Each structure stands twice: as structure tokens, then as C-alpha cells.
mmCIF file with all atom_site columns, C-alpha atoms in Angstrom:
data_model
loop_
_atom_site.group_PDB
_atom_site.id
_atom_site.type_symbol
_atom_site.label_atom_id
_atom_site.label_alt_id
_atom_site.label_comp_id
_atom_site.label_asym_id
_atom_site.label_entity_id
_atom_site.label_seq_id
_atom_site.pdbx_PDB_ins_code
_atom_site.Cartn_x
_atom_site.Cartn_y
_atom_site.Cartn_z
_atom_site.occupancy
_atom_site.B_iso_or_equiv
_atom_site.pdbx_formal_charge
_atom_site.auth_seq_id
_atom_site.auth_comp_id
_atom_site.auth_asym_id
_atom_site.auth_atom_id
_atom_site.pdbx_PDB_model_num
ATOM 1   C CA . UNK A 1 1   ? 44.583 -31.056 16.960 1.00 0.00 ? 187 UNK A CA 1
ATOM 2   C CA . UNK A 1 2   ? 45.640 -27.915 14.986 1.00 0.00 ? 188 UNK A CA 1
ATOM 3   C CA . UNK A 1 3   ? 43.140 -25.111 13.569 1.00 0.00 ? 189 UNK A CA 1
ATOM 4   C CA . UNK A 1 4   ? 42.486 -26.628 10.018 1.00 0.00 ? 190 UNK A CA 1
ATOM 5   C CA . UNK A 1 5   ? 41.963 -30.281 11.441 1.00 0.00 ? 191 UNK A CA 1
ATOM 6   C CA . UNK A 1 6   ? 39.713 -29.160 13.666 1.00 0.00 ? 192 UNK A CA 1
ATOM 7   C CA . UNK A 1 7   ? 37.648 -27.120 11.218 1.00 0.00 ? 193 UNK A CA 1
ATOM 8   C CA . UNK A 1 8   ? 37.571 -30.255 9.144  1.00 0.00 ? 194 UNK A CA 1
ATOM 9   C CA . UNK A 1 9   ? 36.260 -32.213 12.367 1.00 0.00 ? 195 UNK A CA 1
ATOM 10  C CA . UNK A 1 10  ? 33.980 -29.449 12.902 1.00 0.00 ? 196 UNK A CA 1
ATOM 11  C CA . UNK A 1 11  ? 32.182 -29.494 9.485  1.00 0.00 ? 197 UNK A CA 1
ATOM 12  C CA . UNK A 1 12  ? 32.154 -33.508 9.243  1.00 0.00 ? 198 UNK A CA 1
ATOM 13  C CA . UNK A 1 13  ? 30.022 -33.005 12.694 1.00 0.00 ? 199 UNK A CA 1
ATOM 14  C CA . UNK A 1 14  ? 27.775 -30.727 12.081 1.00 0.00 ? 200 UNK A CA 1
ATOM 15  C CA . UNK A 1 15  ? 26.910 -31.944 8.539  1.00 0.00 ? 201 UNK A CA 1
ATOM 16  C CA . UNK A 1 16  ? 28.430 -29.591 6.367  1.00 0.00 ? 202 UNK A CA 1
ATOM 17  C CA . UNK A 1 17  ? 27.115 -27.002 8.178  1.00 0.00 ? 203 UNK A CA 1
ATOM 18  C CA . UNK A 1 18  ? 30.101 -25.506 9.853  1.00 0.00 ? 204 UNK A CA 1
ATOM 19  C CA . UNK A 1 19  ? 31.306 -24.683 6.505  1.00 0.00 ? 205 UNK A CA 1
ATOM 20  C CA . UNK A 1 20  ? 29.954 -20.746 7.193  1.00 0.00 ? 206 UNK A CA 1
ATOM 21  C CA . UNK A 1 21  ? 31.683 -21.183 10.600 1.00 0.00 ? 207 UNK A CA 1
ATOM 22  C CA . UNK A 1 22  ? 34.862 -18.395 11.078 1.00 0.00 ? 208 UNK A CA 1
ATOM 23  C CA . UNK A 1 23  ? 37.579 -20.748 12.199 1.00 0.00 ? 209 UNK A CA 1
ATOM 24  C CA . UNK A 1 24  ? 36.782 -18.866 16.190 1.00 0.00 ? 210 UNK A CA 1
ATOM 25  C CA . UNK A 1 25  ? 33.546 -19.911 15.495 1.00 0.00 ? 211 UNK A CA 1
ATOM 26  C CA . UNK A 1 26  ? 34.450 -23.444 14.532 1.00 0.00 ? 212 UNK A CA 1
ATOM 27  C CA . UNK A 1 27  ? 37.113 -23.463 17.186 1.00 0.00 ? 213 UNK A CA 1
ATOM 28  C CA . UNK A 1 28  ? 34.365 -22.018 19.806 1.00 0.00 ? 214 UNK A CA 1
ATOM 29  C CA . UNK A 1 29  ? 31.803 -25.170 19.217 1.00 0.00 ? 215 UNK A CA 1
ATOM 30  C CA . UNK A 1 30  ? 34.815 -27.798 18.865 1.00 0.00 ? 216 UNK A CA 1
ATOM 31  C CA . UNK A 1 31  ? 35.938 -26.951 22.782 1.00 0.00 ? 217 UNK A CA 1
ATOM 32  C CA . UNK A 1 32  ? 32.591 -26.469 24.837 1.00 0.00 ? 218 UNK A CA 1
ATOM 33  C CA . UNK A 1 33  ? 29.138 -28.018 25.141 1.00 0.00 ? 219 UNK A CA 1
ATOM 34  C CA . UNK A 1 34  ? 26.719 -26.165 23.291 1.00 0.00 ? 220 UNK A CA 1
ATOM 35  C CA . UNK A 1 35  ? 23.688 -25.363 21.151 1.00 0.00 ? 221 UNK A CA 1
ATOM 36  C CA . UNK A 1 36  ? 22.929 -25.181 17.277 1.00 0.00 ? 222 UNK A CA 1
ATOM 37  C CA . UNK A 1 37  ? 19.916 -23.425 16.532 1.00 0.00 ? 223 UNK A CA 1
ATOM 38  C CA . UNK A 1 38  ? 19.009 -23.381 12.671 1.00 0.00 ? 224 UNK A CA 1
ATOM 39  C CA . UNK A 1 39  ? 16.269 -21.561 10.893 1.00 0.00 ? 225 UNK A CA 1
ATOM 40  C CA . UNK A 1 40  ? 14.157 -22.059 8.219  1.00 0.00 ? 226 UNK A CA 1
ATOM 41  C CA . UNK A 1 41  ? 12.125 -19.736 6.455  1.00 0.00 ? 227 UNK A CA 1
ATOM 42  C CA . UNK A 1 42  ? 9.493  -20.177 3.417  1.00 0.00 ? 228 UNK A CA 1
ATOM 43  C CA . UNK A 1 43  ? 8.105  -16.766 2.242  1.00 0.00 ? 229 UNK A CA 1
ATOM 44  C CA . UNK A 1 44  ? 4.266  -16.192 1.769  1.00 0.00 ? 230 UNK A CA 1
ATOM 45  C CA . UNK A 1 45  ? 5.945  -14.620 -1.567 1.00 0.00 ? 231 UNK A CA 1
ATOM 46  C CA . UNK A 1 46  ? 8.352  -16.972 -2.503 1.00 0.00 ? 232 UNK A CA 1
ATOM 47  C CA . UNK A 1 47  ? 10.638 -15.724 -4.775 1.00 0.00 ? 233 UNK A CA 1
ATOM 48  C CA . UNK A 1 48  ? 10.263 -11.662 -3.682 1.00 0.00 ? 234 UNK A CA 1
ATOM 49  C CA . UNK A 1 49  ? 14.007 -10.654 -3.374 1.00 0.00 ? 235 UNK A CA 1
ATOM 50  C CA . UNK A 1 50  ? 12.239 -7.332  -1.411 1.00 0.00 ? 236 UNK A CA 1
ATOM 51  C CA . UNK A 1 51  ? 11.030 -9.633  0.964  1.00 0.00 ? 237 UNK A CA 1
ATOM 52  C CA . UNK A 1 52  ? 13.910 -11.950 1.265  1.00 0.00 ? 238 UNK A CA 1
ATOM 53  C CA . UNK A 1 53  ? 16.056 -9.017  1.261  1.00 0.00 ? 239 UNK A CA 1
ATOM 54  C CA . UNK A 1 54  ? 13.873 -7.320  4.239  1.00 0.00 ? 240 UNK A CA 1
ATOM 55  C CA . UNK A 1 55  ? 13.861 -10.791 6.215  1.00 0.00 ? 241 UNK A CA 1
ATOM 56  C CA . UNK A 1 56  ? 17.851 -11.273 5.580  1.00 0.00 ? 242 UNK A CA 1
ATOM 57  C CA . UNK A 1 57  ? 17.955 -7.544  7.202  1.00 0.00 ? 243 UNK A CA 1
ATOM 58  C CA . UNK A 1 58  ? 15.995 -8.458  10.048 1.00 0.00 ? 244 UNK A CA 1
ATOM 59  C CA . UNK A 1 59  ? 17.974 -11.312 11.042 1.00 0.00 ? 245 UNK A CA 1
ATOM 60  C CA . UNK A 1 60  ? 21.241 -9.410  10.968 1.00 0.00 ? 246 UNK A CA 1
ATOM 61  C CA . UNK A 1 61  ? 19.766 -7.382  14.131 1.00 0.00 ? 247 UNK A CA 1
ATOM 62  C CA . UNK A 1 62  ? 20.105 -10.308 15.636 1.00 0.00 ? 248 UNK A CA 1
ATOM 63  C CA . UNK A 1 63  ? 23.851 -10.393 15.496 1.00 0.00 ? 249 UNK A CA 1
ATOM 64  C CA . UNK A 1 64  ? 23.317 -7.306  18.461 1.00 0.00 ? 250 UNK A CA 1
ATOM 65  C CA . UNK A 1 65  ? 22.211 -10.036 21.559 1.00 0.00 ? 251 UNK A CA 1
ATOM 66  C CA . UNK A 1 66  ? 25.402 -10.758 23.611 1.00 0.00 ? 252 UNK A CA 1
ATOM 67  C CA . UNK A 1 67  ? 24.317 -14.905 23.856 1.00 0.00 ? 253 UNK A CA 1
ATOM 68  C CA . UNK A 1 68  ? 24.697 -15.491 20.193 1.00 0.00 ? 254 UNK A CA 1
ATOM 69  C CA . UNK A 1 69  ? 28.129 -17.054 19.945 1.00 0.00 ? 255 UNK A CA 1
ATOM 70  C CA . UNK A 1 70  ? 28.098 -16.747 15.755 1.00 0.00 ? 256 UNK A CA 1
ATOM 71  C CA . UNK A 1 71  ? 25.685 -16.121 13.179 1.00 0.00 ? 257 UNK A CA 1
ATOM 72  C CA . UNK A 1 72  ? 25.271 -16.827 9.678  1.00 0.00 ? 258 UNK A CA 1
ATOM 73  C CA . UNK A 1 73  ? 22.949 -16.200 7.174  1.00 0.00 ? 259 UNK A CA 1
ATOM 74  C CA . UNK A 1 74  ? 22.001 -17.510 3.460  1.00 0.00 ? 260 UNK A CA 1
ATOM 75  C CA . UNK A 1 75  ? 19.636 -18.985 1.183  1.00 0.00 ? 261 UNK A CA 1
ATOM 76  C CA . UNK A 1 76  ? 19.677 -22.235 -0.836 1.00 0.00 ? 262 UNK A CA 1
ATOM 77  C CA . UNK A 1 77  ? 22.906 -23.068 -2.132 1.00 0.00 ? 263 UNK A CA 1
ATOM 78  C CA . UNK A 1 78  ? 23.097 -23.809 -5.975 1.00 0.00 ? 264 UNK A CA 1
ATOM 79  C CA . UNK A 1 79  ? 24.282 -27.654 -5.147 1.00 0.00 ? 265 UNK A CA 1
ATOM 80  C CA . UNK A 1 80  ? 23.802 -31.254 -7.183 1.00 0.00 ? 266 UNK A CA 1
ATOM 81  C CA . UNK A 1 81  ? 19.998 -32.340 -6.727 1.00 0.00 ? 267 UNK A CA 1
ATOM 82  C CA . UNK A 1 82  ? 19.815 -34.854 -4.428 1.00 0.00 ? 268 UNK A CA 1
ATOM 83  C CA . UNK A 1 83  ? 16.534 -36.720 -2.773 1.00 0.00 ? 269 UNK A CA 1
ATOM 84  C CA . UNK A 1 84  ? 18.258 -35.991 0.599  1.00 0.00 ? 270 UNK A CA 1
ATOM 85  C CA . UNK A 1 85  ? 18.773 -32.181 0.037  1.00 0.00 ? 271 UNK A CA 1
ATOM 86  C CA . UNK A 1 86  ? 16.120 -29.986 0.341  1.00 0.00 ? 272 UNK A CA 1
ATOM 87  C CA . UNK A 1 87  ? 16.225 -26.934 -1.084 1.00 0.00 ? 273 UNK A CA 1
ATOM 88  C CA . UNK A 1 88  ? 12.443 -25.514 -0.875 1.00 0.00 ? 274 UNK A CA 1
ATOM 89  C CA . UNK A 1 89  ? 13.176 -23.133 1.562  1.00 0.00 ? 275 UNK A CA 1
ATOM 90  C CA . UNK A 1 90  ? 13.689 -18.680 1.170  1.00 0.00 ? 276 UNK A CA 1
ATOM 91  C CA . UNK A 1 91  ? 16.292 -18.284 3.832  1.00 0.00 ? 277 UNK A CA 1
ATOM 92  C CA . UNK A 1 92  ? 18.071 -19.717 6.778  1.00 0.00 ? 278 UNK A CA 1
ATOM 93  C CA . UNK A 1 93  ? 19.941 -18.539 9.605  1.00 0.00 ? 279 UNK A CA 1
ATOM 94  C CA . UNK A 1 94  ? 22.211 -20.718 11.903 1.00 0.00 ? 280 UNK A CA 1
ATOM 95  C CA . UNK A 1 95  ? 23.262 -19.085 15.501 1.00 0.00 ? 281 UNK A CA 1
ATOM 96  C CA . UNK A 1 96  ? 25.373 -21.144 18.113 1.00 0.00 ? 282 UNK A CA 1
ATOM 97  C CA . UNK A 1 97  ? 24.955 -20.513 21.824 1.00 0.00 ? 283 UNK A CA 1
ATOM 98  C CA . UNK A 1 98  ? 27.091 -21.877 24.551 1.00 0.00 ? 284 UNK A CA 1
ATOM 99  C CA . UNK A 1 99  ? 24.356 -23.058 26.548 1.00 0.00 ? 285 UNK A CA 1
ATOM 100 C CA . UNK A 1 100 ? 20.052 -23.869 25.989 1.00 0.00 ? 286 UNK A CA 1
ATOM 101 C CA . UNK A 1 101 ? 20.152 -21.375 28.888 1.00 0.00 ? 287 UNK A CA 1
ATOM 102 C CA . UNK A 1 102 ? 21.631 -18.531 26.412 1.00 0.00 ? 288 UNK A CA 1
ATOM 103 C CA . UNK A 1 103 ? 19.379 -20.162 23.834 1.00 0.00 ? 289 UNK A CA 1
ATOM 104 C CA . UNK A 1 104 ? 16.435 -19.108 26.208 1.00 0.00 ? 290 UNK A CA 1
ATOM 105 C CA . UNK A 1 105 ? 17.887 -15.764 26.717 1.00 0.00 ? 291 UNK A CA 1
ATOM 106 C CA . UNK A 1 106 ? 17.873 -14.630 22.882 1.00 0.00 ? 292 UNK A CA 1
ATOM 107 C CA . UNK A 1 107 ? 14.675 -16.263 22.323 1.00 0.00 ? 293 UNK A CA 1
ATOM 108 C CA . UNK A 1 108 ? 12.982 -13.589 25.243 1.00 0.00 ? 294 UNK A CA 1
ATOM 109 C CA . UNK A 1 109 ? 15.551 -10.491 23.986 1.00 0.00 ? 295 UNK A CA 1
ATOM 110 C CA . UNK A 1 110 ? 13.935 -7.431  22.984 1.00 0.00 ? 296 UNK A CA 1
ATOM 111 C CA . UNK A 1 111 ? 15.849 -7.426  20.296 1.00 0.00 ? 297 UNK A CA 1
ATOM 112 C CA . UNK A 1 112 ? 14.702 -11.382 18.833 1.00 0.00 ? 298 UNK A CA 1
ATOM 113 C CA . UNK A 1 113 ? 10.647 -9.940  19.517 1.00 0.00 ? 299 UNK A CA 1
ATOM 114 C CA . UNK A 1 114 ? 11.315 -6.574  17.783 1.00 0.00 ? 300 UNK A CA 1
ATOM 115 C CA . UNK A 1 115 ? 12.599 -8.861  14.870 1.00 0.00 ? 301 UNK A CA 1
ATOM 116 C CA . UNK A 1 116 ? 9.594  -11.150 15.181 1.00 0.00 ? 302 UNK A CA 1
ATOM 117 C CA . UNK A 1 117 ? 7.199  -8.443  15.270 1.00 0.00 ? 303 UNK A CA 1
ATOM 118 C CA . UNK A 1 118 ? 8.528  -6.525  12.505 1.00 0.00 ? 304 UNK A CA 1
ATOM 119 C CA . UNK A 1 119 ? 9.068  -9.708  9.703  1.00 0.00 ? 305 UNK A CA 1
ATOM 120 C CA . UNK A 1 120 ? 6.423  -12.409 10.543 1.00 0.00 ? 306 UNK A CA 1
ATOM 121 C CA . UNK A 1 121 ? 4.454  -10.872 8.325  1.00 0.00 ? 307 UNK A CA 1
ATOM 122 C CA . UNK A 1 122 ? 6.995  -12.410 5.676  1.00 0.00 ? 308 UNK A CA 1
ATOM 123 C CA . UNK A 1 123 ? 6.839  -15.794 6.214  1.00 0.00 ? 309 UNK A CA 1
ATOM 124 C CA . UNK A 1 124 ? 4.675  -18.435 5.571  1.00 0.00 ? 310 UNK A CA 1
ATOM 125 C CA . UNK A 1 125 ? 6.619  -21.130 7.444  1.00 0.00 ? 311 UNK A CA 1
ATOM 126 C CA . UNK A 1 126 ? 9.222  -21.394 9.634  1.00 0.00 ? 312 UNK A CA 1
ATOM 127 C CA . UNK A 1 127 ? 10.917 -25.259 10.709 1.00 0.00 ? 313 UNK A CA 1
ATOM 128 C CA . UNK A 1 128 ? 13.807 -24.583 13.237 1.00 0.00 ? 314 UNK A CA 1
ATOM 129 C CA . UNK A 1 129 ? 16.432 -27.543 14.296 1.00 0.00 ? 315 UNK A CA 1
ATOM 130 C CA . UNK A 1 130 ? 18.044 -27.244 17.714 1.00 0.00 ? 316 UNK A CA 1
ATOM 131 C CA . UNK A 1 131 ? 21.155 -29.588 18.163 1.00 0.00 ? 317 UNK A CA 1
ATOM 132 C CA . UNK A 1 132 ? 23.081 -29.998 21.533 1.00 0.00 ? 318 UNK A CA 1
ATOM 133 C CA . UNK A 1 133 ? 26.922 -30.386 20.825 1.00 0.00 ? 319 UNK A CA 1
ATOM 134 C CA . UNK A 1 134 ? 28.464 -33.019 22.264 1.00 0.00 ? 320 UNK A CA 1
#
């Protein structure tokens, strides 16, 4: 399968999601078990670009632990509304890890508490979504 089909294949799997993928990042997932974490965050302020801004900062240290395969980062996309789409949330993050053992690793890092510590104060609720590749 060339690079664009298996982008395409990529995407259709992971629900639209691999769209922020880099094709190495698409590529990455396509050839080797894995794991999808995805993030969720609702602000206590919901709205505050300073504190969306501040959390979007804090989750780009993340991007310095050696497990995370490939991060991305947004908020809400301006799409169609749908029943199944929901949209409620401030900001979400998706990382991919090759294994739930690297998955354990970044959730212990220094790095993932110092981010914890330093931006809980931020959020009012957080829903995360792990998904083993297959």
C-alpha cells in the first residue's frame, strides 16, 4: 500500500482522527501494535483563551518524553452540528505510544506530573479514551 492509501486507511480507522497525523505518524500506527491516548479537557472558565492558551502550553511540554510517538493538539473544530459530535469540550490532545508499557512510562514522567501539577488548576473535567491499535 503506498503513503497516501495508507493515510486514507489510517484516518477511516481511527475515526477521522488521524487527520492531524504527519504522514510518519500515520505511517508509524499503520505498521505496529500500539496505543491511542486522547484527552479531553473542559475548563472551570470555559471560554478564557488565557487559560486555554496556558493549558495548550502545558501540553506542548509534553512533546519532551521520549515514549510519545506523536502529539497533537486543538480545540473544537468549527464542523456541521451533528447529535453524534460533541463539541462541549476546551481542548484536546491526542498522543500515540507504541506500547501501554510506554503509555505507563509518560503517565509516571516527571515531565507529565510537572504538567499536572502546574495546570489542574484549569480544568474542571477531564474524559480520556485509550484505544489499542490493531
Amino acid at each position: 500500500m503506498d503513503a497516501s492509501r495508507r493515510d486514507v486507511a489510517a484516518m477511516i480507522a481511527l475515526g477521522g482522527s488521524a487527520m492531524a497525523l504527519s504522514a510518519a505518524g500515520a505511517e508509524a500506527a499503520a505498521t505496529r501494535p500500539g496505543l491511542v491516548h486522547h484527552v479531553f479537557f473542559w475548563l472551570k472558565r470555559p471560554g478564557s483563551p488565557e487559560d486555554r492558551d496556558q493549558l495548550m502550553a502545558g501540553l506542548r511540554t509534553l512533546s519532551a518524553i521520549p515514549v510519545i510517538r506523536n502529539l497533537q493538539i486543538g480545540i473544537p473544530a468549527d464542523t456541521e452540528a451533528r447529535d453524534v459530535v460533541d463539541g462541549s469540550y476546551d481542548v484536546s490532545e491526542l498522543m500515540f505510544f507504541d506500547s501501554v508499557e510506554d503509555q505507563k512510562v509518560y503517565q509516571d514522567h516527571p515531565i507529565h506530573q510537572a504538567f499536572v501539577k502546574a495546570c489542574s488548576h484549569l480544568w474542571a473535567r477531564v474524559v480520556v479514551y485509550d484505544m489499542a491499535l490493531r
